XYZ file of C-alpha atoms in Angstrom:
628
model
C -42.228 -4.520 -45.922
C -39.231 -4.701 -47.895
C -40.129 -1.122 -49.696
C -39.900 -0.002 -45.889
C -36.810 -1.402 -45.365
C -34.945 -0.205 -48.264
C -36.258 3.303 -47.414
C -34.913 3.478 -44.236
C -31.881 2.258 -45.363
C -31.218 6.188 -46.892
C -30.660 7.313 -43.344
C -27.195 7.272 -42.227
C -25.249 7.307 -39.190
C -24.925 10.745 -37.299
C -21.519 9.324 -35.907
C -19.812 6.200 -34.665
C -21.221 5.665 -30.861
C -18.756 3.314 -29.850
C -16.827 6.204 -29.603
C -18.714 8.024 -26.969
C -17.712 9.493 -24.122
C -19.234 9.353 -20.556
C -19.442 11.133 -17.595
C -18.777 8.258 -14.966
C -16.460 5.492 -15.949
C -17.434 1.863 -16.349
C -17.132 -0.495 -13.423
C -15.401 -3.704 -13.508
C -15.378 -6.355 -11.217
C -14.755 -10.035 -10.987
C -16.219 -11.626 -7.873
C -19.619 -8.975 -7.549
C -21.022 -6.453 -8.842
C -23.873 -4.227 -6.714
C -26.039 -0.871 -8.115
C -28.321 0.778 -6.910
C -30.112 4.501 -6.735
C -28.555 5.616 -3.611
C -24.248 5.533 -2.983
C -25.204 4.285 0.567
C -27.585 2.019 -0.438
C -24.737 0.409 -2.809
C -22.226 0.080 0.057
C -24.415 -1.787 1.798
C -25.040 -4.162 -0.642
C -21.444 -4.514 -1.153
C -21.082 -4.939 2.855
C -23.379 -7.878 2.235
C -21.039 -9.529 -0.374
C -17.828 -9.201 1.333
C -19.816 -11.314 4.411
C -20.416 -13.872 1.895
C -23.500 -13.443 0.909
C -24.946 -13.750 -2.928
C -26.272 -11.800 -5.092
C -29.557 -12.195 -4.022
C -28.707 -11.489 0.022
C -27.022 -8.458 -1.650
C -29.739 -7.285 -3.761
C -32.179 -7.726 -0.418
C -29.811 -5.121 1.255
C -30.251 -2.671 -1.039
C -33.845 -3.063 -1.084
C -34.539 -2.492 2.494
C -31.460 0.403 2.481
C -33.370 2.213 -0.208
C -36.866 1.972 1.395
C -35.130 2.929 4.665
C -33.454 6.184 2.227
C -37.009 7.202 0.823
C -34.903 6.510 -2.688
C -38.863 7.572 -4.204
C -40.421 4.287 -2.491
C -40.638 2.587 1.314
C -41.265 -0.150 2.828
C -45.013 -0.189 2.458
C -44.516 -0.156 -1.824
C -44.344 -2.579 -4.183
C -41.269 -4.672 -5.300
C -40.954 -6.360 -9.232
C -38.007 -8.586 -9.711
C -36.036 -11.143 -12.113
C -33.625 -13.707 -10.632
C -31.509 -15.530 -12.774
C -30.893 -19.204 -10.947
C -27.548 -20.624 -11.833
C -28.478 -23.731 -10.357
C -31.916 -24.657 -12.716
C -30.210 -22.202 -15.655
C -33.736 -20.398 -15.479
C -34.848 -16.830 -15.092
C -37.583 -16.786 -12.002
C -40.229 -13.141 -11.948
C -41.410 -12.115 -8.764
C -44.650 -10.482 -8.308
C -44.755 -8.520 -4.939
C -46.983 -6.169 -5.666
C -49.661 -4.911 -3.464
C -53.534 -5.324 -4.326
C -56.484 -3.145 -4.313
C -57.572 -3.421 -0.456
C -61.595 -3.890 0.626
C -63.855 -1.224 -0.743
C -61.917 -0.523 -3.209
C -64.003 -0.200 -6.183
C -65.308 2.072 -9.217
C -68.112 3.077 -7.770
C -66.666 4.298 -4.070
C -64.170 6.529 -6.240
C -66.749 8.491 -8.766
C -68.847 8.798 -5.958
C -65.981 11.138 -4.491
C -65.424 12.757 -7.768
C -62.769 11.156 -8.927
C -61.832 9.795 -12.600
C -58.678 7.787 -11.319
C -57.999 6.770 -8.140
C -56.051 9.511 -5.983
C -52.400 9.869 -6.919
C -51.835 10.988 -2.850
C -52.954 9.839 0.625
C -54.394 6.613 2.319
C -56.632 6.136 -0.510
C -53.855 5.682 -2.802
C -52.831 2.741 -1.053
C -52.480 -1.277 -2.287
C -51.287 -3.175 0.441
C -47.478 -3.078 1.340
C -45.368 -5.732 -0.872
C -41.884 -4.884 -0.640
C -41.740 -6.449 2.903
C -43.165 -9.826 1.668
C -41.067 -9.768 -1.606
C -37.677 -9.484 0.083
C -38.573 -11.842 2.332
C -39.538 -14.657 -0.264
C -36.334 -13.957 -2.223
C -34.055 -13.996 0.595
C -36.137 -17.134 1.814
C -36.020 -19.010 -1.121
C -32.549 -18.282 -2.967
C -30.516 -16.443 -0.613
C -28.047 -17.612 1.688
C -27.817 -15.164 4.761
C -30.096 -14.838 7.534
C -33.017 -11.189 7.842
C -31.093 -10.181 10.820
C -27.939 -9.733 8.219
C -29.416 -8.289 5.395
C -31.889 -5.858 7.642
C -28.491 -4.719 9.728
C -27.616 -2.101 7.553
C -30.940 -0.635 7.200
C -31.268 -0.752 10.679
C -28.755 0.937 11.352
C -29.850 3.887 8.674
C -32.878 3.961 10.957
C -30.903 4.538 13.804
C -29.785 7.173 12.034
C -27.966 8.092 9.036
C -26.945 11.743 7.316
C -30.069 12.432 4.957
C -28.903 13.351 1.640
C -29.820 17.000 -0.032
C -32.198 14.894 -2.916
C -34.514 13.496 0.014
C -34.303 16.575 2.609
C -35.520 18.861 -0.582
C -37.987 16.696 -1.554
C -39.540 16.789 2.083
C -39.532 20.521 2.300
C -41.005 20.580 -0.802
C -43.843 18.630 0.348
C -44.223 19.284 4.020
C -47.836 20.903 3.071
C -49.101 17.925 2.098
C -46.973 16.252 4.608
C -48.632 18.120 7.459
C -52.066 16.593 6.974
C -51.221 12.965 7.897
C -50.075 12.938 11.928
C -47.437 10.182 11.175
C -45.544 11.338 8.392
C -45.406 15.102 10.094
C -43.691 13.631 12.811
C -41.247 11.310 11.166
C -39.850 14.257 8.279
C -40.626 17.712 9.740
C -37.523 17.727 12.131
C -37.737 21.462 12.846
C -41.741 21.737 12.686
C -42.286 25.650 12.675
C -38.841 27.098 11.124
C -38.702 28.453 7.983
C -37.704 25.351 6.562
C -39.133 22.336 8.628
C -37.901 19.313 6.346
C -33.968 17.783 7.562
C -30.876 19.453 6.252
C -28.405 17.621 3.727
C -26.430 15.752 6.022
C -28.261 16.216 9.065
C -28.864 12.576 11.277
C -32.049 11.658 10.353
C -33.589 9.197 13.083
C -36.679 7.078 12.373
C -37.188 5.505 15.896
C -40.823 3.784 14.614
C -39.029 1.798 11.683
C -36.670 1.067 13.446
C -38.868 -0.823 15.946
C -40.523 -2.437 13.034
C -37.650 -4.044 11.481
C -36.202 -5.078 14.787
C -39.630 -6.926 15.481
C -38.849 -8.610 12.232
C -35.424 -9.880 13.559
C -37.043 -10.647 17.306
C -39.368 -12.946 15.150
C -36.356 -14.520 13.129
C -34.363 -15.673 16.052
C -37.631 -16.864 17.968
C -38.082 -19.373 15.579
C -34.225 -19.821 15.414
C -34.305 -20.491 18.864
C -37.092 -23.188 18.526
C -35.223 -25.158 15.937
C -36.814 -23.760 12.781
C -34.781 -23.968 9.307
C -33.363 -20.570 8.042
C -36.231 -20.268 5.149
C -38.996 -21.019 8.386
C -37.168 -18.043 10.683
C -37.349 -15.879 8.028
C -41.163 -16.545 7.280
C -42.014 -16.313 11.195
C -41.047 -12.597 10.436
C -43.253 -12.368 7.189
C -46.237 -13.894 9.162
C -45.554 -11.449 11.993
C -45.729 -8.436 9.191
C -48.775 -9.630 7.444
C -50.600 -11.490 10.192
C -49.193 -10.173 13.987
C -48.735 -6.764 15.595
C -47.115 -4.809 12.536
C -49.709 -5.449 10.132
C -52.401 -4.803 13.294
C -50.829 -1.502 14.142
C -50.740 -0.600 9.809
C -54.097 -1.457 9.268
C -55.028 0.539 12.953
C -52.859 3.876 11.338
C -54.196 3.655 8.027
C -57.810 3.304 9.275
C -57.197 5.897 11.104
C -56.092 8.499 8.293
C -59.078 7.210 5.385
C -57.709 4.240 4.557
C -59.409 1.190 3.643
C -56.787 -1.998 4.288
C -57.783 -4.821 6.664
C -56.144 -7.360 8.544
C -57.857 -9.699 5.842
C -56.318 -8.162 2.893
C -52.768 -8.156 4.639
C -53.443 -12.216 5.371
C -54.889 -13.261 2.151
C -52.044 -10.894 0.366
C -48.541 -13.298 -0.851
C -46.072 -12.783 -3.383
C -46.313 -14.745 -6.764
C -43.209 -16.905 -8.198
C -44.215 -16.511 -12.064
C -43.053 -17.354 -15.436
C -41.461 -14.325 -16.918
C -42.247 -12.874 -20.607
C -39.519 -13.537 -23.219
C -39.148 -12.890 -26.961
C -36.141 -13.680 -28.578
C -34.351 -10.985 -30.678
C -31.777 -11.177 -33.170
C -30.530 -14.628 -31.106
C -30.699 -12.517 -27.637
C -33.695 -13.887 -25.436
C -35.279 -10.735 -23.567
C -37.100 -11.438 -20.436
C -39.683 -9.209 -18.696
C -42.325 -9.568 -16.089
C -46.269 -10.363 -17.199
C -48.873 -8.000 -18.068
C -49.177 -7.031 -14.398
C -46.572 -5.033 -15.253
C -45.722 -2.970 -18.800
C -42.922 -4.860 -19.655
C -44.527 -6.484 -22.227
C -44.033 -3.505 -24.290
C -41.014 -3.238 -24.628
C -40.884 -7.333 -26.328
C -43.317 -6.109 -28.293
C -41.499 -2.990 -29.676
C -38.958 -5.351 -30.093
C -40.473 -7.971 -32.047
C -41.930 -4.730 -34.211
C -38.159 -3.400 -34.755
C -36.877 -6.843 -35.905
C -38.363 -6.025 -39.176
C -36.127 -3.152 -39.812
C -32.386 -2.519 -40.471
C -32.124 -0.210 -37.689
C -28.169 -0.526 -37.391
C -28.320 1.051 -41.450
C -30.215 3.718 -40.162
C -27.555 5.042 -38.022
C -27.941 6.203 -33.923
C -30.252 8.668 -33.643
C -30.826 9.562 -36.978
C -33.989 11.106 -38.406
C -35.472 7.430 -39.528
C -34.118 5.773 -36.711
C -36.142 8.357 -34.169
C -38.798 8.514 -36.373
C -39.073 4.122 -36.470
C -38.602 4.038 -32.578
C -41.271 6.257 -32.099
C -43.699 4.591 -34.171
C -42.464 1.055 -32.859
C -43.448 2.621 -29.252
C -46.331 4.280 -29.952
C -47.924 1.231 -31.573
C -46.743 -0.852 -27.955
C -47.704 1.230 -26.092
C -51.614 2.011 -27.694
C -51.847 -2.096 -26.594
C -50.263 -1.481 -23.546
C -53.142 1.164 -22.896
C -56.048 -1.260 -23.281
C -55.113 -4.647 -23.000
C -52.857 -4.825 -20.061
C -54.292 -5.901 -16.481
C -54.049 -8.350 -13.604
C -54.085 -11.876 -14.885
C -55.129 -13.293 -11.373
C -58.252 -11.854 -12.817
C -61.108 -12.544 -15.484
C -61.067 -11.221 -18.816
C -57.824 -13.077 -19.735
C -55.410 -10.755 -21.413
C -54.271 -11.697 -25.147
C -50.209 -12.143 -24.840
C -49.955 -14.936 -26.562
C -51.229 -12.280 -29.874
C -49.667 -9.259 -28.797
C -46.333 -11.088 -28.328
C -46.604 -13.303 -31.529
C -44.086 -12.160 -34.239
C -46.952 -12.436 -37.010
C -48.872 -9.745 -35.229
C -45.582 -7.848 -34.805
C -45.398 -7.752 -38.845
C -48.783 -6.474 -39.109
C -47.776 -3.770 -36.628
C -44.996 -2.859 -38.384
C -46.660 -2.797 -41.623
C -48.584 0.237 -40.188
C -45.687 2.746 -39.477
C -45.629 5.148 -42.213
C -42.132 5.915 -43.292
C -42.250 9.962 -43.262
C -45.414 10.654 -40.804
C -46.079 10.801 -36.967
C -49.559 8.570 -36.985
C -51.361 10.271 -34.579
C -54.131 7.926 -34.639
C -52.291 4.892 -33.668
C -54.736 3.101 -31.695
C -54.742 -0.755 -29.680
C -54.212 -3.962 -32.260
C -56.407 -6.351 -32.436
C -54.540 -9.797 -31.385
C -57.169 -12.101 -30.831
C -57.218 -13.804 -34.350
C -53.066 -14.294 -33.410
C -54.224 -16.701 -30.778
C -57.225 -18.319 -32.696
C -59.755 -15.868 -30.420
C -62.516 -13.362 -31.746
C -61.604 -10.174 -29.796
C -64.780 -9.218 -28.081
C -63.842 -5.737 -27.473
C -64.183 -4.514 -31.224
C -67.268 -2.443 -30.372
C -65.709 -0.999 -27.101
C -62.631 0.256 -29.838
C -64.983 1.675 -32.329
C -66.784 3.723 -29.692
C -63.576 4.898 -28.516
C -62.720 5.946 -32.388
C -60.495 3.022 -33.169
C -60.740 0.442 -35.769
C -57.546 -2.457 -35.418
C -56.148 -2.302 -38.596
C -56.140 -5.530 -40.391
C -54.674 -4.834 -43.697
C -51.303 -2.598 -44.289
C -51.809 0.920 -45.008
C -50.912 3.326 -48.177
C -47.056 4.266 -47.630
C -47.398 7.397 -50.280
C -45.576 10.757 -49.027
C -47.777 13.728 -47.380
C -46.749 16.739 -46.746
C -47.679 17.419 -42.813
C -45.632 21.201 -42.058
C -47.044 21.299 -38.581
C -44.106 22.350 -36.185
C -44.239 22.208 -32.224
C -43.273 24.285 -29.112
C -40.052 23.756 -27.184
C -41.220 23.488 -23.757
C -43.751 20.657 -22.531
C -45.755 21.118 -19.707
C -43.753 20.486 -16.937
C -46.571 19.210 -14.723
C -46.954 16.455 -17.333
C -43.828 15.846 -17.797
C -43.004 14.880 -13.559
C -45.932 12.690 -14.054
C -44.028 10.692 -17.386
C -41.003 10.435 -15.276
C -42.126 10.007 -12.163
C -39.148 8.370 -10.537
C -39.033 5.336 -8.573
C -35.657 3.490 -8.085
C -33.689 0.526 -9.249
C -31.608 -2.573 -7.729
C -28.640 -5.112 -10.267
C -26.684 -7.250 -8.767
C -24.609 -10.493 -9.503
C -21.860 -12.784 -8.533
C -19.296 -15.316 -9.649
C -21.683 -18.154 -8.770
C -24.208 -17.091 -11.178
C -26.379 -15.244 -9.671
C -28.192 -12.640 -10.863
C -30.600 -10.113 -9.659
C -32.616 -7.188 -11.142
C -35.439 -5.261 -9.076
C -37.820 -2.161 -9.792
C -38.982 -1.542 -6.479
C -41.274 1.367 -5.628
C -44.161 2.761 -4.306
C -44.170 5.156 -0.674
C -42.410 8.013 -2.415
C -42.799 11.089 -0.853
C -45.173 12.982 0.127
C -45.850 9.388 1.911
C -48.575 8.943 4.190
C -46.714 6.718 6.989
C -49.030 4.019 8.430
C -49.671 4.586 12.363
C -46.180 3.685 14.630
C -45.245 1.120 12.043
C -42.768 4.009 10.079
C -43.855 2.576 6.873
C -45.475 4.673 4.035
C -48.391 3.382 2.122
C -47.625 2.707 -1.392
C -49.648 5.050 -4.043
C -49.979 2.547 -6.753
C -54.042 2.172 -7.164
C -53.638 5.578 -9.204
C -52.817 3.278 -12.242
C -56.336 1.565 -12.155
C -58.768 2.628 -14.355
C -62.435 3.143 -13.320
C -64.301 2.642 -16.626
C -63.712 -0.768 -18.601
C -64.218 1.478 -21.956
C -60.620 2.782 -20.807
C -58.898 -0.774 -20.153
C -61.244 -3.830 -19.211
C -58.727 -5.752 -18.008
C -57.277 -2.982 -15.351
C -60.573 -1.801 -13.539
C -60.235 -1.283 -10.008
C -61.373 -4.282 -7.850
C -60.629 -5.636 -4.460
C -57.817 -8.044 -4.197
C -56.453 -6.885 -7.820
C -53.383 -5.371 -8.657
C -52.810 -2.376 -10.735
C -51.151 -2.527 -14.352
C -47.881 -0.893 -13.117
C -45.006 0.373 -15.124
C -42.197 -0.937 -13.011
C -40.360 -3.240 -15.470
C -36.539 -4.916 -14.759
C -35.087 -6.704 -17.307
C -32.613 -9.476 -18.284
C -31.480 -11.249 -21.335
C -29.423 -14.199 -22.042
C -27.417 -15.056 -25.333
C -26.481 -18.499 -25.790
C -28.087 -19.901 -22.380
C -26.192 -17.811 -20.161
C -26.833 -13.949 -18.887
C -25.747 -11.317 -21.363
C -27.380 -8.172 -19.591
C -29.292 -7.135 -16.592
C -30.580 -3.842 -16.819
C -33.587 -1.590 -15.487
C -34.522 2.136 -15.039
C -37.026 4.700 -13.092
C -39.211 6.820 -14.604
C -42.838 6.128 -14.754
C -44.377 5.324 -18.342
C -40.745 5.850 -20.220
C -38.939 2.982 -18.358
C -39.458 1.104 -21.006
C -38.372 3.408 -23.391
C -35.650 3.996 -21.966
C -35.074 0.781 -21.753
C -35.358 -0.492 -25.410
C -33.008 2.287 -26.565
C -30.529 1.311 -24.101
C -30.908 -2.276 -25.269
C -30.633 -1.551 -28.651
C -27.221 0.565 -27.874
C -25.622 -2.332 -26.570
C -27.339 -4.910 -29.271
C -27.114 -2.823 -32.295
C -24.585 -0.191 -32.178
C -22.055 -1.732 -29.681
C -21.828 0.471 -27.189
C -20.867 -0.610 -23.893
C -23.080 -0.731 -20.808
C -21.855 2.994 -19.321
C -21.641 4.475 -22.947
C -25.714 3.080 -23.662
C -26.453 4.427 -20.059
C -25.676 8.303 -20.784
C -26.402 7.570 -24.516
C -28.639 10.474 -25.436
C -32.447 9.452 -26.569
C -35.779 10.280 -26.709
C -39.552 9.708 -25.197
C -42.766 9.182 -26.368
C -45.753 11.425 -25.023
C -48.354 9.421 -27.232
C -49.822 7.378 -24.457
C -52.067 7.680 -21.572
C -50.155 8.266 -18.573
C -49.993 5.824 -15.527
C -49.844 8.237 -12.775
C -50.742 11.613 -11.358
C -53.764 13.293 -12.148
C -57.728 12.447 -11.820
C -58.992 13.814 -14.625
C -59.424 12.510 -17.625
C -57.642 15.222 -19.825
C -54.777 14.860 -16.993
C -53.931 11.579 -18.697
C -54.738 11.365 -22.635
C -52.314 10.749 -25.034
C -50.570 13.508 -26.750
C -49.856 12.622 -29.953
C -46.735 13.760 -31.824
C -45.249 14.988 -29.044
C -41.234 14.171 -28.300
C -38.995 14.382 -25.691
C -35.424 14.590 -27.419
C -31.948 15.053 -25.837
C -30.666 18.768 -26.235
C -27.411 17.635 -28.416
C -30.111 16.271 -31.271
C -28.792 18.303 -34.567
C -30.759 20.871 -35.783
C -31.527 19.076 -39.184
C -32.902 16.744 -37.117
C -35.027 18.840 -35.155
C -36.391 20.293 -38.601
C -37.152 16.823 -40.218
C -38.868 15.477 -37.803
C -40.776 19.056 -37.552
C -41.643 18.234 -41.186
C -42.674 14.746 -39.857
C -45.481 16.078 -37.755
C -43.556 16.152 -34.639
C -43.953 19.021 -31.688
C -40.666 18.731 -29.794
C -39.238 19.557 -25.960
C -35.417 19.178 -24.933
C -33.472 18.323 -21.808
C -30.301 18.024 -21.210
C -30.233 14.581 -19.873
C -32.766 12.063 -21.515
C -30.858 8.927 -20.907
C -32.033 7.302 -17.338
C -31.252 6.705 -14.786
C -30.477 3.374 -15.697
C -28.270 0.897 -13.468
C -27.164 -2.245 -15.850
C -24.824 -5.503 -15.992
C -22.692 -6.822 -18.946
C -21.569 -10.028 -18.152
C -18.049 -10.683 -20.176
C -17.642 -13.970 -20.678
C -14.647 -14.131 -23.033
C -13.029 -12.676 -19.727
C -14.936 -13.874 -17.303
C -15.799 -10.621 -15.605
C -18.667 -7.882 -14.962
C -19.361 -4.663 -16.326
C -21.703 -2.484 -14.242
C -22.997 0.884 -15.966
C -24.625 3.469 -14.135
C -26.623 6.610 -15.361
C -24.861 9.998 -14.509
C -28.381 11.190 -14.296
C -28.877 11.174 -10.522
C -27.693 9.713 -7.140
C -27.214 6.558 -8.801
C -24.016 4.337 -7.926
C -22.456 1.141 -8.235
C -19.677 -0.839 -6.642
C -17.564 -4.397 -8.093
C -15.007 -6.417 -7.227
């Protein structure tokens, strides 16, 4: 290890990135800060603040703004959050993600031909979570009553000017669109013009939500009025969306389109108060949700990079890229296979993949001037005192967990790459979702990677909802990932990941990003900005960096080949120097550009030598932030 350390200490810094520049200035605030994916979305959160409310009654209202905005997700998708408690001085994960409904198995997909479950329609469908997971937060650690926090999305459904992102999108889809009844008639205002979808800044009214989320208020102040507690009013309304006439007329419109969700997998459905993951790095503790989720990868790219000088190596340098890349692609390979569900038998080996000992053996397998492009899973098992049973499933697959630390001598690997990727695979790595941070001056702290309903959405019966897509990240053959087959009642290995950290026992970041498998990429170079090379939380949000296509992709697709790896190739920014480009060409590296590789990522610096906020947020969409 230390051979690999001094040689990547001959890389050198490409320039000082404190010094960067960025497109949108940094916020500041004081009393609140609120970001979100959508400008309107943010104002409404920070309507929720100046009522009073905290950061979690804030970070509700942007929720249910955003679903109500089609920000890529609705209300029948899937919500992932981390809640700092200022109170207990403990970060709290929230599971609210849907599950596999009835009938949903291995078999009843290959027999229709497929190799993944459906990436579109009813059959893409886990049941709704977002509704249940707002409502458990706000419940449990909020202050304000649903009626509050729902006001401003109701009155979006009343009607609000759609903006050009979501009107596009819909005319871009309307085909699809047109073959489910319910979402024709909610988004194809001018059905039979040239262009059917809403115009930017046209009023665009969705009378059936609107219904539904005023049933959810009706239910709140019934139980108000029969001298039930705040946290009882506001589950009367989660009972009457799981268990009463929304959930009867969902299940009735999704039956009706193909789907296969019952009234008994909307009663036996709740969201899950867990522990979160943490690994502690460089004296900054870095929390992320279980192995339900991929966050996990990112802890364990971390605990791989803690074995190198990456601050010598300089931003964005050759060795630095090259390290990263390796780091990620050694993650991500355990990501691939052992990641799943662990409501559900076989157990998943974290306590191994997160151990720093089996981080060092990683790390002992990146060789210094090569892409590996046979990086395959680990094997953790002996980490936690377990024999891994899956050794003969790896070696059919062509893998072998290395054990012992490979040769570091230099090859000579000239192959160079094209400049475009596939831009079919590429939507499917970024496939966008959106993200929620806020906090307050009471200590609160929020940070939420909702999703799931994105359009083309297939909108459940009356209800206005659209059914969440996420069973197309099951597997169907255990060879593939045991631990993420597709079974009734489970939940899919998703890649929605928020994060926090805390230095010193108090919050130091809150940060999270869309898009798809390279969240968390995105995510551990922004990090690493802040950590390693100082930059502040604006400057490491339009930083410029990179992506890894050398892992199996998590959505879009049913074929096998739709999905596989592709090793070698990079995603870098299009300001990456040109002897750069040709090293890592000389690496084995096949390389694509775009202009803006850096989000969109929404983040929190909390300042405590000042005692204020700084809020960063990407310049690389609709994404916006307000403080005070």
């Amino acid at each position: 290890m230390k051979r690999l350390i001094s040689l990547c200490l001959l890389a050198l810094p490409l320039f000082p990135a404190a010094a960067q520049q960025t497109q949108k200035p940094v916020l500041h605030g004081k009393n609140w800060m609120a970001i979100t994916g959508k400008p309107l979305a943010a104002t409404a959160g920070a309507m929720t603040f100046q009522k009073g409310g905290n950061a979690v009654d804030a970070a509700c209202t942007m929720l249910a703004a955003t679903c109500t905005m089609w920000d890529v997700l609705s209300w029948g998708g899937e919500t992932q959050a981390l809640i700092y408690n200022p109170k207990t001085k403990k970060v709290i994960a929230i599971n609210a993600l849907g599950v596999a409904p009835t009938g949903a198995t291995p078999k009843f997909f290959k027999d229709k031909g497929y190799n993944f479950p459906p990436e579109n329609g009813p059959l893409a469908a886990t049941t709704p979570g977002t509704a249940g997971g707002l409502m458990h937060m706000l419940a449990n650690y909020g202050t304000l009553s649903l009626e509050e926090v729902l006001a401003p999305a109701m009155e979006m459904a009343a009607g609000y000017p759609i903006e050009a992102q979501t009107a596009n999108s819909i005319e871009k889809n309307k085909e699809l669109i047109k073959q489910w009844p319910y979402s024709k008639k909610v988004f194809l205002t001018h059905l039979g013009e040239e262009r059917e979808a809403p115009n930017a800044g046209e009023i665009f009214v969705q009378k059936d939500l609107l219904q539904t989320l005023t049933k959810l208020v009706e239910a709140e102040r019934a139980a108000l009025k029969q001298g039930k507690s705040r946290k009882e009013a506001i589950m009367a309304a989660y009972e009457r969306f799981y268990k009463g006439d929304i959930a009867e007329e969902l299940v009735r419109g999704s039956k009706e389109q193909g789907g296969l969700i019952t009234m008994q997998d909307l009663a036996k459905w709740k969201p899950i108060e867990e522990e979160p993951m943490m690994v502690n790095y460089k004296g900054v503790e870095v929390y992320k949700l279980q192995q339900w989720t991929q966050g996990p990868t990112m802890l364990q790219a971390l605990n791989i990079l803690e074995n190198f000088d990456l601050k010598g190596m300089g931003y964005n340098s050759t060795r630095y890229i090259h390290t990263l890349y390796q780091a990620m692609n050694l993650s991500f390979a355990d990501r691939d296979f052992y990641y799943g569900d662990p409501y559900f038998k076989p157990e998943e080996p974290m306590k191994g993949l997160l151990s720093k000992e089996y981080a060092k053996q990683r790390a002992s397998l990146i060789q210094y001037n090569k892409n590996d492009a046979n990086i395959g899973p680990g094997d953790p098992y002996p980490f936690e005192g377990r024999k891994n049973p899956y050794l003969k499933m790896l070696k059919k697959r062509g893998y072998e967990p290395d054990t012992v630390r490979r040769n570091f001598a230099p090859t000579h690997d000239q192959r160079s790459g094209s400049s475009m990727e596939d831009a079919e695979y590429q939507d499917r790595l970024w496939r966008g979702t959106t993200t929620i941070e806020a906090a307050d001056k009471e200590g609160w702290v929020v940070s939420i990677t909702p999703s799931g309903g994105w359009l083309p959405a297939v909108i459940a019966g009356n209800t206005g909802i659209g059914m969440s897509q996420r069973m197309q990240s099951f597997v169907l053959d255990a060879e593939l990932n045991p631990f993420n087959v597709v079974e009734p009642g489970k939940r899919p290995r998703v890649t929605l990941t928020p994060s926090m950290a805390l230095k010193d026992g108090k919050p130091y970041l809150s940060f999270a990003v869309q898009g798809g498998d390279t969240q968390d990429q995105n995510l551990l170079q922004f990090f690493l900005n802040v950590v390693e090379f100082g930059m502040n939380v604006q400057q490491a949000a339009e930083a410029a960096n990179f992506n890894t296509n050398q892992l199996w992709l998590s959505l879009g697709g049913t074929k096998i080949d739709d999905r596989k790896p592709k090793p070698g190739h990079i995603l870098l920014n299009e300001s990456t120097p040109e002897p750069v480009r040709n090293e890592l060409k000389k690496m084995g590296y096949t390389l694509s550009f775009g202009d803006r590789t850096s989000g969109p990522i929404n983040a929190v610096f909390f300042d405590w030598k000042h005692g204020s906020f700084w809020g960063g947020s990407s310049n690389h969409g609709e994404d916006y932030g307000i403080g005070w």
